[in-house]
Amino acid sequence: GPVLVGIDDVQWLDSASEAVVAFASRRLRSAPVRLLLARRPDDHDSAPLGLGRVLPDDRLQHLDVGPLSVGAVHRLLQDRLEIVFPRPILHRLHEASGGNPFFALELARLLGRRGARLAPGERLPVPDTLHELVQDRLARLPDKTQEALTVAAALSQPTVDLVAAATGDNRALDDAVKAEIVELDGDRIRFSHPLLASAAYGSPHERRALHRQLAALVEDADERVRHLATGATRPDESVARALDEAAARAVARGATGMGAELLEQAAELTPVDDPDERLRRMLAAGEHHVYAGDRARAHALYESVVDAAAPGRLHADALVRLGSLHKFGADQSLAADLYRAAIEEAEAEPTILFEAHIGLSNMTVRMLDDLDAGTRHARAAVEAAERRQDPARVAEALVVLAWMETMIGRPRAIDRAKRAVSLPHGEVASDMLSCLLVFGDELDGARQLLERWRTIVLEHGEESSLPILLRFWSYAEWLAGNWVEAARLAEEGYEVALTTGQRSHEAVLLGTKALLAASVGNVEQARRDAEAGIGLVEATAYWYGELVCLPALGLLELSLGNAEAAHALLEPLAARAEAAGLREPGHLRFLADEIEALVALGRLDDAEVLLQRLEGPSRALDRASGLALAARCRALIAGARKDLVGALEGLEEALTQHDRVEIPFDRARTLLVLGQVRRRSKQKRAAREALDAAAATFDELGAVLWAKRARAEDARVSGRKPSDGPLTPSELRVAELVADGHSNKDVAAALFLTPQTVESHLKHIYAKLGIRSRTQLARRLVKSRD
């Protein structure tokens, strides 16, 4: 049988063994035997080593295997150890392990036992399983070299000159270079592996003394402050103030995690006679931990402030921040209670009132509960921001108010949001405007804002903002028909939500992944993701997540022809949305699927009632996508009542609305219904054109279950279908119109396709028929007709 011979570290294979393997391999050309050879990269010689020199090139395939990515390390630790680290810790673990999976697992095991926490400024420790490995290499070096390595490990930017100044020896590192412990790049020193630097760092007592010494030698202000803080043995306000300033510089350049750690060190070094300043620094550190993605650390800091602060402004500030963490975490109702407590205690402080009212407004959406009350809280936030005379917060509150007014169906709210963002300092609210545009049929504008938002988020190190951004961006790409990109964005967003501890965002991203899986007919994956998302929704009371997860399952069941199952999922959701006062058509798209399920079940009166709930707000807001869905649903109801003329009129209106906003999946589903109605109206050729166009779009999208339905309906059209050899029915329709002299644009309009699809069809037609021009095509079709 087949045999695989694996040889690890082939560069160390002895010559006798190498000769035997080479001898055998040259005689195994036709045998089912393969060699898998692994070697470590050699920076000085990129040529193959060992067996690579004796095997001919045509029998070798080379694959460079680099370190694991951050995402791959995250999945490795989750799968093997069932551990999910905060994102900043994950990044440090990845850096310390060098992407080596074995090192990453060992570091993770040690951190897991310690509760996945590091003190501010603390380096990752070397696990016992690796300690002997790295210490053995260091122990062979002279004492003066080990001392120099400790100095280098203590410096963030080690140089030969700094190490020499600290040790008094210009050649102390020579033996370390020869032993390949460190490498020199001009004056810069680099450890050959991060774990060697951790092992060389020395004991805590040695470190403090060394850092005090280095503080007098380094020139960079931030480096000097870091050494002073690490070397400090008692509170010192001057050092704490310097750490404050260093943290501000770090945050300004996007290093929010570093800024948070510097502020924590500043809080620890704040004298005991100034407790409020210590608490202020803890709150600021927590805020930056949130942006960096370490919500667990922020939670601990905020709770410490809540426990330590007297009632008043500082305590209310901590309540608001803690509420925001619970909002994105595991307890929506607790978040709302914390916001209300902050309002009662804020002593009319506008900034805190602004944050608390914004939070409560958002909570009504997240909990799908009394959106009118949420609108009132948004107005109160506008008033608080205006009292504070803060233009950025005024703009933010106005956009939140526009969001709430859109949710309850008020017209022109999006226009007011655009005006707010255009105000001085209003660009800070462009993130919320981008979300409004996704649901407001302005997909191109939404994607532009989302891309700009992502750039800003990454530049400022605010990784905790990524999940919601990527969720809306993924949904925008799904609407636009870019399903592969949508899936990539949803997966990225889910991983960030997981590593930043945002369970509510995990839920909506699982629902988004389920929608994408359902769309392409991946049944098991769709159910698995949707059910996991629903579990998180129920655990966190984040009922907005149902608006994402349940429609994904409803679409799946409808695409499988399970109308009863789709109705069982979507009917309770429709009731919850109605009770909350939800009137935003973009959030009510699922009503179209519920109406289709009701029609299939013969419950036409119930379908009519739901149609009014979809069509009314869509007309009030002039929302083309909602009007198109409503017109298709009206056609379905009319067709079920055997009013085929009314059905055709509804479908024509739907296609007119589809022309206003390009959502390919919606258009294709309308064409599928149009083909069905035309078939029932005995319009055979027109039915085939609509069904072929629907199938072609479903094929482009990858919607296999819907493409199958379109072709099954096409097969029901009575009469013999035209045929011309190898051409498919869709290709034949295109060929006939082109042969009759129509342009690609005209053909696209006639068959409900895009010009790009027509061009693609033509390429296939020319290749199948062995022709190169429209003239040849016309001649070929004339002959076939004769």
PDB file of C-alpha atoms in Angstrom, residues 282-487:
ATOM      1  CA  MET A 282      -7.717  53.413  37.063  1.00  0.00           C
ATOM      2  CA  LEU A 283     -10.790  54.535  35.089  1.00  0.00           C
ATOM      3  CA  ALA A 284      -8.595  55.876  32.296  1.00  0.00           C
ATOM      4  CA  ALA A 285      -6.606  52.626  32.233  1.00  0.00           C
ATOM      5  CA  GLY A 286      -9.837  50.644  32.020  1.00  0.00           C
ATOM      6  CA  GLU A 287     -11.050  52.744  29.092  1.00  0.00           C
ATOM      7  CA  HIS A 288      -7.875  51.997  27.112  1.00  0.00           C
ATOM      8  CA  HIS A 289      -8.036  48.300  28.030  1.00  0.00           C
ATOM      9  CA  VAL A 290     -11.530  48.268  26.481  1.00  0.00           C
ATOM     10  CA  TYR A 291     -10.225  49.762  23.246  1.00  0.00           C
ATOM     11  CA  ALA A 292      -7.297  47.328  23.219  1.00  0.00           C
ATOM     12  CA  GLY A 293      -9.707  44.403  23.607  1.00  0.00           C
ATOM     13  CA  ASP A 294      -8.992  43.371  27.221  1.00  0.00           C
ATOM     14  CA  ARG A 295     -12.477  43.834  28.609  1.00  0.00           C
ATOM     15  CA  ALA A 296     -11.903  41.478  31.526  1.00  0.00           C
ATOM     16  CA  ARG A 297      -9.128  43.707  32.890  1.00  0.00           C
ATOM     17  CA  ALA A 298     -11.260  46.813  32.351  1.00  0.00           C
ATOM     18  CA  HIS A 299     -14.122  45.145  34.238  1.00  0.00           C
ATOM     19  CA  ALA A 300     -11.876  44.436  37.230  1.00  0.00           C
ATOM     20  CA  LEU A 301     -10.641  48.041  37.317  1.00  0.00           C
ATOM     21  CA  TYR A 302     -14.134  49.546  37.030  1.00  0.00           C
ATOM     22  CA  GLU A 303     -15.496  47.324  39.778  1.00  0.00           C
ATOM     23  CA  SER A 304     -12.585  48.345  42.006  1.00  0.00           C
ATOM     24  CA  VAL A 305     -13.485  52.005  41.479  1.00  0.00           C
ATOM     25  CA  VAL A 306     -17.204  51.337  42.137  1.00  0.00           C
ATOM     26  CA  ASP A 307     -16.255  49.635  45.422  1.00  0.00           C
ATOM     27  CA  ALA A 308     -13.761  52.331  46.491  1.00  0.00           C
ATOM     28  CA  ALA A 309     -15.358  55.616  45.349  1.00  0.00           C
ATOM     29  CA  ALA A 310     -17.814  57.596  47.464  1.00  0.00           C
ATOM     30  CA  PRO A 311     -21.212  58.441  45.891  1.00  0.00           C
ATOM     31  CA  GLY A 312     -20.793  61.250  43.414  1.00  0.00           C
ATOM     32  CA  ARG A 313     -19.258  62.036  40.061  1.00  0.00           C
ATOM     33  CA  LEU A 314     -16.413  59.494  40.135  1.00  0.00           C
ATOM     34  CA  HIS A 315     -18.702  56.703  41.307  1.00  0.00           C
ATOM     35  CA  ALA A 316     -21.308  57.548  38.647  1.00  0.00           C
ATOM     36  CA  ASP A 317     -18.594  57.606  35.984  1.00  0.00           C
ATOM     37  CA  ALA A 318     -17.510  54.103  37.010  1.00  0.00           C
ATOM     38  CA  LEU A 319     -21.148  52.904  36.923  1.00  0.00           C
ATOM     39  CA  VAL A 320     -21.545  54.157  33.341  1.00  0.00           C
ATOM     40  CA  ARG A 321     -18.328  52.469  32.216  1.00  0.00           C
ATOM     41  CA  LEU A 322     -19.280  49.222  33.934  1.00  0.00           C
ATOM     42  CA  GLY A 323     -22.687  49.420  32.286  1.00  0.00           C
ATOM     43  CA  SER A 324     -21.049  49.728  28.883  1.00  0.00           C
ATOM     44  CA  LEU A 325     -19.024  46.572  29.523  1.00  0.00           C
ATOM     45  CA  HIS A 326     -22.134  44.614  30.525  1.00  0.00           C
ATOM     46  CA  LYS A 327     -23.914  45.995  27.448  1.00  0.00           C
ATOM     47  CA  PHE A 328     -21.444  44.202  25.202  1.00  0.00           C
ATOM     48  CA  GLY A 329     -20.913  41.331  27.614  1.00  0.00           C
ATOM     49  CA  ALA A 330     -23.293  38.979  29.312  1.00  0.00           C
ATOM     50  CA  ASP A 331     -26.044  40.930  31.097  1.00  0.00           C
ATOM     51  CA  GLN A 332     -28.126  43.519  29.249  1.00  0.00           C
ATOM     52  CA  SER A 333     -30.598  44.141  32.083  1.00  0.00           C
ATOM     53  CA  LEU A 334     -27.768  44.776  34.565  1.00  0.00           C
ATOM     54  CA  ALA A 335     -26.272  47.274  32.109  1.00  0.00           C
ATOM     55  CA  ALA A 336     -29.574  49.164  31.984  1.00  0.00           C
ATOM     56  CA  ASP A 337     -29.764  49.222  35.816  1.00  0.00           C
ATOM     57  CA  LEU A 338     -26.223  50.603  36.033  1.00  0.00           C
ATOM     58  CA  TYR A 339     -27.046  53.378  33.557  1.00  0.00           C
ATOM     59  CA  ARG A 340     -30.154  54.345  35.560  1.00  0.00           C
ATOM     60  CA  ALA A 341     -28.147  54.394  38.806  1.00  0.00           C
ATOM     61  CA  ALA A 342     -25.560  56.644  37.164  1.00  0.00           C
ATOM     62  CA  ILE A 343     -28.263  59.118  36.063  1.00  0.00           C
ATOM     63  CA  GLU A 344     -29.580  59.354  39.638  1.00  0.00           C
ATOM     64  CA  GLU A 345     -26.072  59.931  41.002  1.00  0.00           C
ATOM     65  CA  ALA A 346     -24.550  62.090  38.270  1.00  0.00           C
ATOM     66  CA  GLU A 347     -25.341  65.394  40.060  1.00  0.00           C
ATOM     67  CA  ALA A 348     -26.394  66.912  36.728  1.00  0.00           C
ATOM     68  CA  GLU A 349     -22.884  66.397  35.305  1.00  0.00           C
ATOM     69  CA  PRO A 350     -23.592  66.634  31.541  1.00  0.00           C
ATOM     70  CA  THR A 351     -20.854  64.270  30.372  1.00  0.00           C
ATOM     71  CA  ILE A 352     -22.025  61.400  32.574  1.00  0.00           C
ATOM     72  CA  LEU A 353     -25.689  62.112  31.797  1.00  0.00           C
ATOM     73  CA  PHE A 354     -24.818  62.036  28.104  1.00  0.00           C
ATOM     74  CA  GLU A 355     -23.118  58.626  28.377  1.00  0.00           C
ATOM     75  CA  ALA A 356     -25.885  57.147  30.538  1.00  0.00           C
ATOM     76  CA  HIS A 357     -28.739  58.338  28.287  1.00  0.00           C
ATOM     77  CA  ILE A 358     -26.884  57.177  25.165  1.00  0.00           C
ATOM     78  CA  GLY A 359     -26.396  53.816  26.867  1.00  0.00           C
ATOM     79  CA  LEU A 360     -30.055  53.473  27.838  1.00  0.00           C
ATOM     80  CA  SER A 361     -31.157  54.469  24.346  1.00  0.00           C
ATOM     81  CA  ASN A 362     -28.946  51.771  22.902  1.00  0.00           C
ATOM     82  CA  MET A 363     -30.220  49.241  25.438  1.00  0.00           C
ATOM     83  CA  THR A 364     -33.787  49.523  24.129  1.00  0.00           C
ATOM     84  CA  VAL A 365     -32.506  48.398  20.717  1.00  0.00           C
ATOM     85  CA  ARG A 366     -30.328  45.644  22.124  1.00  0.00           C
ATOM     86  CA  MET A 367     -33.161  44.312  24.285  1.00  0.00           C
ATOM     87  CA  LEU A 368     -35.878  45.037  21.642  1.00  0.00           C
ATOM     88  CA  ASP A 369     -37.908  46.783  24.322  1.00  0.00           C
ATOM     89  CA  ASP A 370     -39.835  50.085  24.024  1.00  0.00           C
ATOM     90  CA  LEU A 371     -38.010  51.869  21.235  1.00  0.00           C
ATOM     91  CA  ASP A 372     -40.092  55.008  21.903  1.00  0.00           C
ATOM     92  CA  ALA A 373     -38.444  55.229  25.346  1.00  0.00           C
ATOM     93  CA  GLY A 374     -35.084  54.757  23.671  1.00  0.00           C
ATOM     94  CA  THR A 375     -35.852  57.734  21.434  1.00  0.00           C
ATOM     95  CA  ARG A 376     -36.599  59.859  24.519  1.00  0.00           C
ATOM     96  CA  HIS A 377     -33.254  58.895  26.068  1.00  0.00           C
ATOM     97  CA  ALA A 378     -31.503  59.854  22.821  1.00  0.00           C
ATOM     98  CA  ARG A 379     -33.118  63.316  23.005  1.00  0.00           C
ATOM     99  CA  ALA A 380     -31.970  63.648  26.619  1.00  0.00           C
ATOM    100  CA  ALA A 381     -28.438  62.799  25.466  1.00  0.00           C
ATOM    101  CA  VAL A 382     -28.621  65.592  22.863  1.00  0.00           C
ATOM    102  CA  GLU A 383     -29.666  68.039  25.578  1.00  0.00           C
ATOM    103  CA  ALA A 384     -26.834  66.952  27.886  1.00  0.00           C
ATOM    104  CA  ALA A 385     -24.264  67.315  25.095  1.00  0.00           C
ATOM    105  CA  GLU A 386     -25.589  70.776  24.219  1.00  0.00           C
ATOM    106  CA  ARG A 387     -25.319  71.846  27.877  1.00  0.00           C
ATOM    107  CA  ARG A 388     -21.733  70.588  27.859  1.00  0.00           C
ATOM    108  CA  GLN A 389     -21.149  72.598  24.641  1.00  0.00           C
ATOM    109  CA  ASP A 390     -19.277  69.624  23.186  1.00  0.00           C
ATOM    110  CA  PRO A 391     -19.685  69.587  19.359  1.00  0.00           C
ATOM    111  CA  ALA A 392     -18.424  66.011  18.964  1.00  0.00           C
ATOM    112  CA  ARG A 393     -20.865  64.660  21.549  1.00  0.00           C
ATOM    113  CA  VAL A 394     -23.699  66.739  20.108  1.00  0.00           C
ATOM    114  CA  ALA A 395     -23.074  65.168  16.695  1.00  0.00           C
ATOM    115  CA  GLU A 396     -22.870  61.680  18.227  1.00  0.00           C
ATOM    116  CA  ALA A 397     -26.132  62.173  20.121  1.00  0.00           C
ATOM    117  CA  LEU A 398     -27.876  63.536  17.017  1.00  0.00           C
ATOM    118  CA  VAL A 399     -26.855  60.463  15.023  1.00  0.00           C
ATOM    119  CA  VAL A 400     -28.044  58.162  17.819  1.00  0.00           C
ATOM    120  CA  LEU A 401     -31.339  60.072  17.831  1.00  0.00           C
ATOM    121  CA  ALA A 402     -31.543  59.622  14.050  1.00  0.00           C
ATOM    122  CA  TRP A 403     -30.892  55.887  14.514  1.00  0.00           C
ATOM    123  CA  MET A 404     -33.714  55.632  17.051  1.00  0.00           C
ATOM    124  CA  GLU A 405     -36.102  57.674  14.899  1.00  0.00           C
ATOM    125  CA  THR A 406     -35.349  55.391  11.965  1.00  0.00           C
ATOM    126  CA  MET A 407     -36.030  52.342  14.124  1.00  0.00           C
ATOM    127  CA  ILE A 408     -39.512  53.664  14.939  1.00  0.00           C
ATOM    128  CA  GLY A 409     -40.182  54.671  11.323  1.00  0.00           C
ATOM    129  CA  ARG A 410     -39.725  58.453  11.373  1.00  0.00           C
ATOM    130  CA  PRO A 411     -38.991  59.834   7.870  1.00  0.00           C
ATOM    131  CA  ARG A 412     -35.850  61.805   6.888  1.00  0.00           C
ATOM    132  CA  ALA A 413     -33.908  60.603   9.942  1.00  0.00           C
ATOM    133  CA  ILE A 414     -30.950  59.469   7.831  1.00  0.00           C
ATOM    134  CA  ASP A 415     -30.731  62.928   6.226  1.00  0.00           C
ATOM    135  CA  ARG A 416     -30.551  64.466   9.711  1.00  0.00           C
ATOM    136  CA  ALA A 417     -27.765  62.026  10.616  1.00  0.00           C
ATOM    137  CA  LYS A 418     -25.801  63.076   7.521  1.00  0.00           C
ATOM    138  CA  ARG A 419     -26.146  66.737   8.512  1.00  0.00           C
ATOM    139  CA  ALA A 420     -24.966  65.929  12.044  1.00  0.00           C
ATOM    140  CA  VAL A 421     -21.851  64.162  10.767  1.00  0.00           C
ATOM    141  CA  SER A 422     -21.067  67.158   8.543  1.00  0.00           C
ATOM    142  CA  LEU A 423     -20.986  69.473  11.596  1.00  0.00           C
ATOM    143  CA  PRO A 424     -17.603  70.520  13.058  1.00  0.00           C
ATOM    144  CA  HIS A 425     -16.136  67.482  14.869  1.00  0.00           C
ATOM    145  CA  GLY A 426     -19.113  65.444  13.660  1.00  0.00           C
ATOM    146  CA  GLU A 427     -16.952  62.866  11.871  1.00  0.00           C
ATOM    147  CA  VAL A 428     -16.679  60.979  15.191  1.00  0.00           C
ATOM    148  CA  ALA A 429     -20.254  59.791  14.571  1.00  0.00           C
ATOM    149  CA  SER A 430     -19.587  58.503  11.038  1.00  0.00           C
ATOM    150  CA  ASP A 431     -19.452  54.937  12.376  1.00  0.00           C
ATOM    151  CA  MET A 432     -23.133  55.035  13.349  1.00  0.00           C
ATOM    152  CA  LEU A 433     -24.030  56.771  10.088  1.00  0.00           C
ATOM    153  CA  SER A 434     -22.405  53.921   8.149  1.00  0.00           C
ATOM    154  CA  CYS A 435     -24.699  51.451   9.935  1.00  0.00           C
ATOM    155  CA  LEU A 436     -27.733  53.575   9.112  1.00  0.00           C
ATOM    156  CA  LEU A 437     -26.706  53.648   5.448  1.00  0.00           C
ATOM    157  CA  VAL A 438     -26.440  49.832   5.309  1.00  0.00           C
ATOM    158  CA  PHE A 439     -30.127  49.553   6.170  1.00  0.00           C
ATOM    159  CA  GLY A 440     -31.020  52.695   4.210  1.00  0.00           C
ATOM    160  CA  ASP A 441     -30.162  51.226   0.774  1.00  0.00           C
ATOM    161  CA  GLU A 442     -27.013  53.358   0.423  1.00  0.00           C
ATOM    162  CA  LEU A 443     -24.581  50.465   0.222  1.00  0.00           C
ATOM    163  CA  ASP A 444     -21.743  52.191  -1.632  1.00  0.00           C
ATOM    164  CA  GLY A 445     -21.703  55.082   0.825  1.00  0.00           C
ATOM    165  CA  ALA A 446     -21.916  52.679   3.734  1.00  0.00           C
ATOM    166  CA  ARG A 447     -18.946  50.632   2.558  1.00  0.00           C
ATOM    167  CA  GLN A 448     -16.839  53.749   2.033  1.00  0.00           C
ATOM    168  CA  LEU A 449     -17.565  54.922   5.574  1.00  0.00           C
ATOM    169  CA  LEU A 450     -16.974  51.445   6.989  1.00  0.00           C
ATOM    170  CA  GLU A 451     -13.588  51.229   5.294  1.00  0.00           C
ATOM    171  CA  ARG A 452     -12.630  54.655   6.649  1.00  0.00           C
ATOM    172  CA  TRP A 453     -13.912  53.650  10.097  1.00  0.00           C
ATOM    173  CA  ARG A 454     -11.804  50.506  10.071  1.00  0.00           C
ATOM    174  CA  THR A 455      -8.677  52.502   9.186  1.00  0.00           C
ATOM    175  CA  ILE A 456      -9.312  54.881  12.088  1.00  0.00           C
ATOM    176  CA  VAL A 457      -9.995  52.018  14.496  1.00  0.00           C
ATOM    177  CA  LEU A 458      -6.771  50.234  13.604  1.00  0.00           C
ATOM    178  CA  GLU A 459      -4.707  53.430  13.699  1.00  0.00           C
ATOM    179  CA  HIS A 460      -5.992  54.165  17.197  1.00  0.00           C
ATOM    180  CA  GLY A 461      -5.633  50.590  18.430  1.00  0.00           C
ATOM    181  CA  GLU A 462      -9.364  50.302  19.199  1.00  0.00           C
ATOM    182  CA  GLU A 463      -9.725  46.611  18.377  1.00  0.00           C
ATOM    183  CA  SER A 464     -12.851  46.256  20.504  1.00  0.00           C
ATOM    184  CA  SER A 465     -14.705  48.365  17.905  1.00  0.00           C
ATOM    185  CA  LEU A 466     -13.952  45.898  15.112  1.00  0.00           C
ATOM    186  CA  PRO A 467     -16.697  43.260  15.682  1.00  0.00           C
ATOM    187  CA  ILE A 468     -19.684  45.572  15.154  1.00  0.00           C
ATOM    188  CA  LEU A 469     -17.937  47.281  12.238  1.00  0.00           C
ATOM    189  CA  LEU A 470     -17.219  43.962  10.557  1.00  0.00           C
ATOM    190  CA  ARG A 471     -20.762  42.724  11.234  1.00  0.00           C
ATOM    191  CA  PHE A 472     -22.349  45.635   9.352  1.00  0.00           C
ATOM    192  CA  TRP A 473     -19.710  45.534   6.628  1.00  0.00           C
ATOM    193  CA  SER A 474     -20.308  41.820   6.120  1.00  0.00           C
ATOM    194  CA  TYR A 475     -24.066  42.408   5.890  1.00  0.00           C
ATOM    195  CA  ALA A 476     -23.537  45.222   3.372  1.00  0.00           C
ATOM    196  CA  GLU A 477     -21.446  42.898   1.191  1.00  0.00           C
ATOM    197  CA  TRP A 478     -24.119  40.198   1.486  1.00  0.00           C
ATOM    198  CA  LEU A 479     -26.762  42.618   0.270  1.00  0.00           C
ATOM    199  CA  ALA A 480     -24.484  43.732  -2.577  1.00  0.00           C
ATOM    200  CA  GLY A 481     -23.959  40.109  -3.650  1.00  0.00           C
ATOM    201  CA  ASN A 482     -20.293  39.830  -2.617  1.00  0.00           C
ATOM    202  CA  TRP A 483     -20.837  36.733  -0.534  1.00  0.00           C
ATOM    203  CA  VAL A 484     -17.248  35.456  -0.392  1.00  0.00           C
ATOM    204  CA  GLU A 485     -16.033  38.784   0.990  1.00  0.00           C
ATOM    205  CA  ALA A 486     -19.023  38.898   3.335  1.00  0.00           C
ATOM    206  CA  ALA A 487     -18.075  35.486   4.757  1.00  0.00           C
TER     207      ALA A 487
END
